[in-house]
Short mmCIF file of C-alpha atoms in Angstrom, two decimals:
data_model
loop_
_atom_site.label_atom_id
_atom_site.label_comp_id
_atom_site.label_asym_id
_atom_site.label_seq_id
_atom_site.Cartn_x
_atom_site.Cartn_y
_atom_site.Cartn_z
CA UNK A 1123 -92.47 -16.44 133.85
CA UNK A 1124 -88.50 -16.64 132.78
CA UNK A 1125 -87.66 -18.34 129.71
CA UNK A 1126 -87.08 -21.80 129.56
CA UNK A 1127 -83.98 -22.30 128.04
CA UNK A 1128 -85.38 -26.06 126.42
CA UNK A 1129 -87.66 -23.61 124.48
CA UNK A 1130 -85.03 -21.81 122.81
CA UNK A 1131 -83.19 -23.73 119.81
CA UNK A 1132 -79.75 -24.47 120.44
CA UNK A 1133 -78.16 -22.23 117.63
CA UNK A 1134 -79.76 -19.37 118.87
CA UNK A 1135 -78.95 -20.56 122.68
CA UNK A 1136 -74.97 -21.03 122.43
CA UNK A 1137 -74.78 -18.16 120.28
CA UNK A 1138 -76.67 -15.95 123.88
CA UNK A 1139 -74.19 -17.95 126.02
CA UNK A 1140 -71.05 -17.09 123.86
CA UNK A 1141 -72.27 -13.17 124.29
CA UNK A 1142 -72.85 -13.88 127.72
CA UNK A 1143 -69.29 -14.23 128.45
CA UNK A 1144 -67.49 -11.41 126.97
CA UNK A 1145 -66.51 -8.76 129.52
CA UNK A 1146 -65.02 -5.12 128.57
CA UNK A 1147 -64.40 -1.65 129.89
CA UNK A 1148 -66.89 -0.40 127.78
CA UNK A 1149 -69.70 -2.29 128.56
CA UNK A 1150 -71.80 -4.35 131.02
CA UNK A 1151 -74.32 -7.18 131.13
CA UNK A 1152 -77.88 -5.73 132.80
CA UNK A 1153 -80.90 -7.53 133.52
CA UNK A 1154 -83.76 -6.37 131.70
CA UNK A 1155 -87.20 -8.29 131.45
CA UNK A 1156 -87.97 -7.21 127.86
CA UNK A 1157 -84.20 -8.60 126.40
CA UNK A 1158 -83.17 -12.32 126.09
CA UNK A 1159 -79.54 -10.32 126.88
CA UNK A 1160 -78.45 -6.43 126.76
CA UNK A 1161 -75.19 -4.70 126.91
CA UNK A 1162 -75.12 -1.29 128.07
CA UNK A 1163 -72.18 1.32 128.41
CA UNK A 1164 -70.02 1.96 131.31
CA UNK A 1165 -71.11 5.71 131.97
CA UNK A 1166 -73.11 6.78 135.29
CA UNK A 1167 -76.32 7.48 132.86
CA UNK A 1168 -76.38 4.58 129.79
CA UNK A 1169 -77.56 5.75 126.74
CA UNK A 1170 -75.81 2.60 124.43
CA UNK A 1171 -76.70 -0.13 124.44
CA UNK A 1172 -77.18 -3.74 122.57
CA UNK A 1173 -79.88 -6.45 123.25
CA UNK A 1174 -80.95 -9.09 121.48
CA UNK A 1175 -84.66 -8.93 122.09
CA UNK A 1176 -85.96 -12.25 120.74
CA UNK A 1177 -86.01 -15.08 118.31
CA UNK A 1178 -87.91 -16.27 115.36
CA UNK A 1179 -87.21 -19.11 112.35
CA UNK A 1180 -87.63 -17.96 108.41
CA UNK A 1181 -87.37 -20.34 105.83
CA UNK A 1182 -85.46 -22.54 108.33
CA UNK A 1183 -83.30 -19.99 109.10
CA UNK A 1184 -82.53 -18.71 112.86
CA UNK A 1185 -83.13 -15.14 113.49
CA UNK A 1186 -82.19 -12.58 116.47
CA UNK A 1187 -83.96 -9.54 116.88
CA UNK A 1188 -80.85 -7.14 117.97
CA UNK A 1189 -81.33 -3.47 118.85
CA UNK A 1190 -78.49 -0.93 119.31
CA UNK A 1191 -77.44 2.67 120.15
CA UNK A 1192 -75.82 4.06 118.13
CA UNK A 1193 -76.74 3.01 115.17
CA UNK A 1194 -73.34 3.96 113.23
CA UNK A 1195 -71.11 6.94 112.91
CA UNK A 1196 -73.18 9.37 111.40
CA UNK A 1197 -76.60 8.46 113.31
CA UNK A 1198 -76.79 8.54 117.59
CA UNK A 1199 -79.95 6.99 117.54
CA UNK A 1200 -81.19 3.32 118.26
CA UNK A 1201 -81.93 0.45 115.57
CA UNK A 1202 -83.48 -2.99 115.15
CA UNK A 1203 -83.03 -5.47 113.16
CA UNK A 1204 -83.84 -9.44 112.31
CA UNK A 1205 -80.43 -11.37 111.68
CA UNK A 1206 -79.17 -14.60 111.50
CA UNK A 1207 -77.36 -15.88 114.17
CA UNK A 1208 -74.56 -16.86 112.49
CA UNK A 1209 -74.26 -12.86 111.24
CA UNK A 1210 -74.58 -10.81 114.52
CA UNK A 1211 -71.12 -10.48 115.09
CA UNK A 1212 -70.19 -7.53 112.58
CA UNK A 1213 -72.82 -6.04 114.60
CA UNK A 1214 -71.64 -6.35 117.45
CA UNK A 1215 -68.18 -5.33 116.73
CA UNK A 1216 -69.34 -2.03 115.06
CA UNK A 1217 -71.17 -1.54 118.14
CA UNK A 1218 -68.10 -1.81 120.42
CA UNK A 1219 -65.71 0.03 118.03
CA UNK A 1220 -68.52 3.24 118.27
CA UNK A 1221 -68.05 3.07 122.06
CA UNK A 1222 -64.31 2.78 121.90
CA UNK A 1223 -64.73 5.87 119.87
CA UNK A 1224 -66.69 8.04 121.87
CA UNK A 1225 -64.35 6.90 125.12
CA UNK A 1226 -61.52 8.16 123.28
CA UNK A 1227 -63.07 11.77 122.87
CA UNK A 1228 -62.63 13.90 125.67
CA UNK A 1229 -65.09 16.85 124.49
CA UNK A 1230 -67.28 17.51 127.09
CA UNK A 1231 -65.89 15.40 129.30
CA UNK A 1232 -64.91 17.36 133.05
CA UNK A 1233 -61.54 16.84 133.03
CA UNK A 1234 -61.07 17.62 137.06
CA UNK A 1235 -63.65 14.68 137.49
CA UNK A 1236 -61.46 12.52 135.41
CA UNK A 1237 -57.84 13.48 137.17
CA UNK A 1238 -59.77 13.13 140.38
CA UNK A 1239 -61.03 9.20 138.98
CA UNK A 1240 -57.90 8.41 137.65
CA UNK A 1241 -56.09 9.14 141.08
CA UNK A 1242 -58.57 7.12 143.51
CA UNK A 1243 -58.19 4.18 140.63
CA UNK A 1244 -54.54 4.12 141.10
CA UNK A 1245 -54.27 4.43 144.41
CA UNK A 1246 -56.85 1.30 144.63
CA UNK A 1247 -55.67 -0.80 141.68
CA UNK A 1248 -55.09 -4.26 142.26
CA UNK A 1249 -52.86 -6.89 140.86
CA UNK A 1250 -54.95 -10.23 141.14
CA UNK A 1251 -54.91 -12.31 137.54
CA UNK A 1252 -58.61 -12.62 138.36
CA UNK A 1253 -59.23 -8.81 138.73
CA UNK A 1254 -61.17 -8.82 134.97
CA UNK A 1255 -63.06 -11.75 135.75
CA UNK A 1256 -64.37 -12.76 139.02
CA UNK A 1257 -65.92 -10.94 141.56
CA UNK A 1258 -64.96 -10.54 145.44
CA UNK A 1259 -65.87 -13.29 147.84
CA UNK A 1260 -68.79 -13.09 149.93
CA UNK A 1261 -67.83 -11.61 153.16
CA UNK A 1262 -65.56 -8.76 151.19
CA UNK A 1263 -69.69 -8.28 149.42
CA UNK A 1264 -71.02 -8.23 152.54
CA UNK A 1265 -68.28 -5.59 154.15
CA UNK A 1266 -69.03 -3.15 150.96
CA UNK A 1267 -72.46 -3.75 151.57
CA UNK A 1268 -72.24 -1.87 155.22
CA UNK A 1269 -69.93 0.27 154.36
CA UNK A 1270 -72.56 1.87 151.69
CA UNK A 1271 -75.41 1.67 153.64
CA UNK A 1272 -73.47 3.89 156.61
CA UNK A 1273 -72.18 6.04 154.09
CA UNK A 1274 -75.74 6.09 152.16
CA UNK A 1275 -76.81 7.36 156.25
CA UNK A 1276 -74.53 9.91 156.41
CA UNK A 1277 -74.94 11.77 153.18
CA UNK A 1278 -78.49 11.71 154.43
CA UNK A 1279 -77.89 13.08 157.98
CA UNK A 1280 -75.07 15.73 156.85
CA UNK A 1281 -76.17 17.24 153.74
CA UNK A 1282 -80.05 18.76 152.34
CA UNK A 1283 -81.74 16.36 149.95
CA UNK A 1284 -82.02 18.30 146.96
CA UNK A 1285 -78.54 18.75 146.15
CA UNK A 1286 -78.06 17.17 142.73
CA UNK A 1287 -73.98 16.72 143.45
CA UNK A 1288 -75.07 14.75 146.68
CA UNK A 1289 -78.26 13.14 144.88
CA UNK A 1290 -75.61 11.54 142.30
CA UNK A 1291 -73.55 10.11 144.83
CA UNK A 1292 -76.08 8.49 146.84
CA UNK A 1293 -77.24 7.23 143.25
CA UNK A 1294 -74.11 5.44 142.49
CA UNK A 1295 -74.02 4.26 145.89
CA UNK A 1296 -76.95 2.54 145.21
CA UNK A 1297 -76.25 1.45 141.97
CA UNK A 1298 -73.03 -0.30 143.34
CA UNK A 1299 -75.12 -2.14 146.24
CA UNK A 1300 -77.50 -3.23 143.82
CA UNK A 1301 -75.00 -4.40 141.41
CA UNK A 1302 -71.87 -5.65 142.85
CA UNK A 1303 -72.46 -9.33 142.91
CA UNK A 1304 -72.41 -9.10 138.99
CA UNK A 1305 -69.07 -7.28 139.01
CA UNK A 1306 -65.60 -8.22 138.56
CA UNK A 1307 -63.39 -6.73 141.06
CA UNK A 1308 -61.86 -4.63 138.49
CA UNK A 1309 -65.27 -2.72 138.13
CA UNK A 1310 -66.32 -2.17 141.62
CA UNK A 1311 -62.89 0.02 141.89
CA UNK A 1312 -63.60 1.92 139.06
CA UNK A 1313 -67.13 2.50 140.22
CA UNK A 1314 -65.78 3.57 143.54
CA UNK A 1315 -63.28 5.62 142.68
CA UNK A 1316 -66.04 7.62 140.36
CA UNK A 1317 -67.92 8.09 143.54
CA UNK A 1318 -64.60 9.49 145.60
CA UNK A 1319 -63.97 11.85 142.58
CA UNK A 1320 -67.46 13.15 142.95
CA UNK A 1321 -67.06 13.65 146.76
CA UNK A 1322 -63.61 15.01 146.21
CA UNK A 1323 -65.59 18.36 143.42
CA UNK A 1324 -67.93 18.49 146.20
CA UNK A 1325 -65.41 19.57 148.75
CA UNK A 1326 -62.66 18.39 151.01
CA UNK A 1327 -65.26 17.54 153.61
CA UNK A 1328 -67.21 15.56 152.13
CA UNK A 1329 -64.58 13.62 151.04
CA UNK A 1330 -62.85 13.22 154.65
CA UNK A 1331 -66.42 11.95 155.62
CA UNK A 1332 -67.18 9.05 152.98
CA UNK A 1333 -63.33 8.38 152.04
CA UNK A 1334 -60.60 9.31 154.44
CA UNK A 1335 -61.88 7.94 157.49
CA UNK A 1336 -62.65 4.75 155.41
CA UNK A 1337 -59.32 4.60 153.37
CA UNK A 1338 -57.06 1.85 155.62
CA UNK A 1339 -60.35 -0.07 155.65
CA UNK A 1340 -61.25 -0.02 152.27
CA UNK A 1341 -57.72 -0.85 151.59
CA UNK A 1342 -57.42 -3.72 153.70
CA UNK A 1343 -61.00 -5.14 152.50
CA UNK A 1344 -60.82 -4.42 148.50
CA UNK A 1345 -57.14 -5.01 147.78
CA UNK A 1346 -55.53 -7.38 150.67
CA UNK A 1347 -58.61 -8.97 151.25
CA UNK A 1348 -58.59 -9.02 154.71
CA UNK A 1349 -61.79 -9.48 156.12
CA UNK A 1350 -63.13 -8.03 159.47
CA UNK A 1351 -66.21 -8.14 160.33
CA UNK A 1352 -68.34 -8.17 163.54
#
């Protein structure tokens, strides 16, 4: 049964509901059963992450029971702790500056993948002042929604099943279906333009299938919102 939020003490509530809100390029808001709230990063396989996994009162005293990964510089692995509420914040601020950090390094990173990311992102970009905060309306959801399921159907019908380059695709297909509503507009471009990059490796072909025979659409849907459906 969900938590009632009447059974959560109001310190502890507002504090959730200010965390709630913030939005970055480093991070994103997931539902998970076993957290009253977690962050994880931005990459197609999460491996950071901060929750605050429950509540408890000491000597009158509110506490949050946060876990994160990476635990600091010098150590990749999670931690948990019992703070107060009114101390989480240093926390959470290490946290962030750790992912900033390993964003900025580009050792290991495939740097074709990234040109390729970077090009799609900037030939998608849009200008709206509500880009890093609200999502696109319901029929432009709808429209992305059957454009991923037929392009979901043709990676199925074109190309063998055990291809892991294909097999990621399809997975962040998926992953964007599932997720979209939750996104600002800002992040279903960048998660798009990660799956054209991906197509584009693969081959020119791939690409033309998924992308270029989609491009004035997606255009017209994601960035003029012009909708057109049947």
């Amino acid at each position: 049964m969900p938590l009632d939020k009447r059974d959560i003490p109001l310190v502890v509530l507002e504090a959730l509901e200010n965390y709630s809100k913030r939005s970055s390029d480093l991070f994103q808001i997931v539902n998970n059963d076993d957290a009253l709230l977690r962050f994880e990063d931005m990459s197609d396989n999460p491996k950071h992450f901060f929750q605050f996994k429950d509540f408890k009162n000491t000597n009158n005293n509110q506490l949050l029971t946060i876990s994160f990964k990476p635990r600091n510089s010098t150590d990749p692995t999670a931690y948990s702790t019992s703070v107060e509420v009114s101390k989480i914040e240093p926390h959470f601020k290490n946290w962030i500056s750790l992912l900033e950090r390993y964003k900025k390094s580009k050792f290991l990173d495939d740097p074709i993948l990234r040109q390729y990311e970077a090009e799609f992102y900037q030939e998608f970009e849009i200008i709206d002042s509500d880009a890093d905060t609200n999502s696109y309306p319901f029929q432009t959801q709808l429209w992305l929604d059957k454009y991923i399921d037929n392009t979901l159907k043709k990676l199925d019908i074109n190309y063998p099943k055990n291809l892991p380059e294909i097999n990621s695709i399809k997975a962040d297909l998926e992953d964007l279906r599932e997720t979209q509503t939750e996104l600002t507009k800002k992040k279903v471009l960048e998660k798009l333009s990660r799956i054209f990059a991906k197509a584009r490796k693969f081959g020119l072909k791939l690409l033309k299938e998924i992308y270029l025979e989609a491009q004035k659409e997606l255009i017209k849907q994601l960035i003029s919102g012009k909708i057109d459906l049947p």
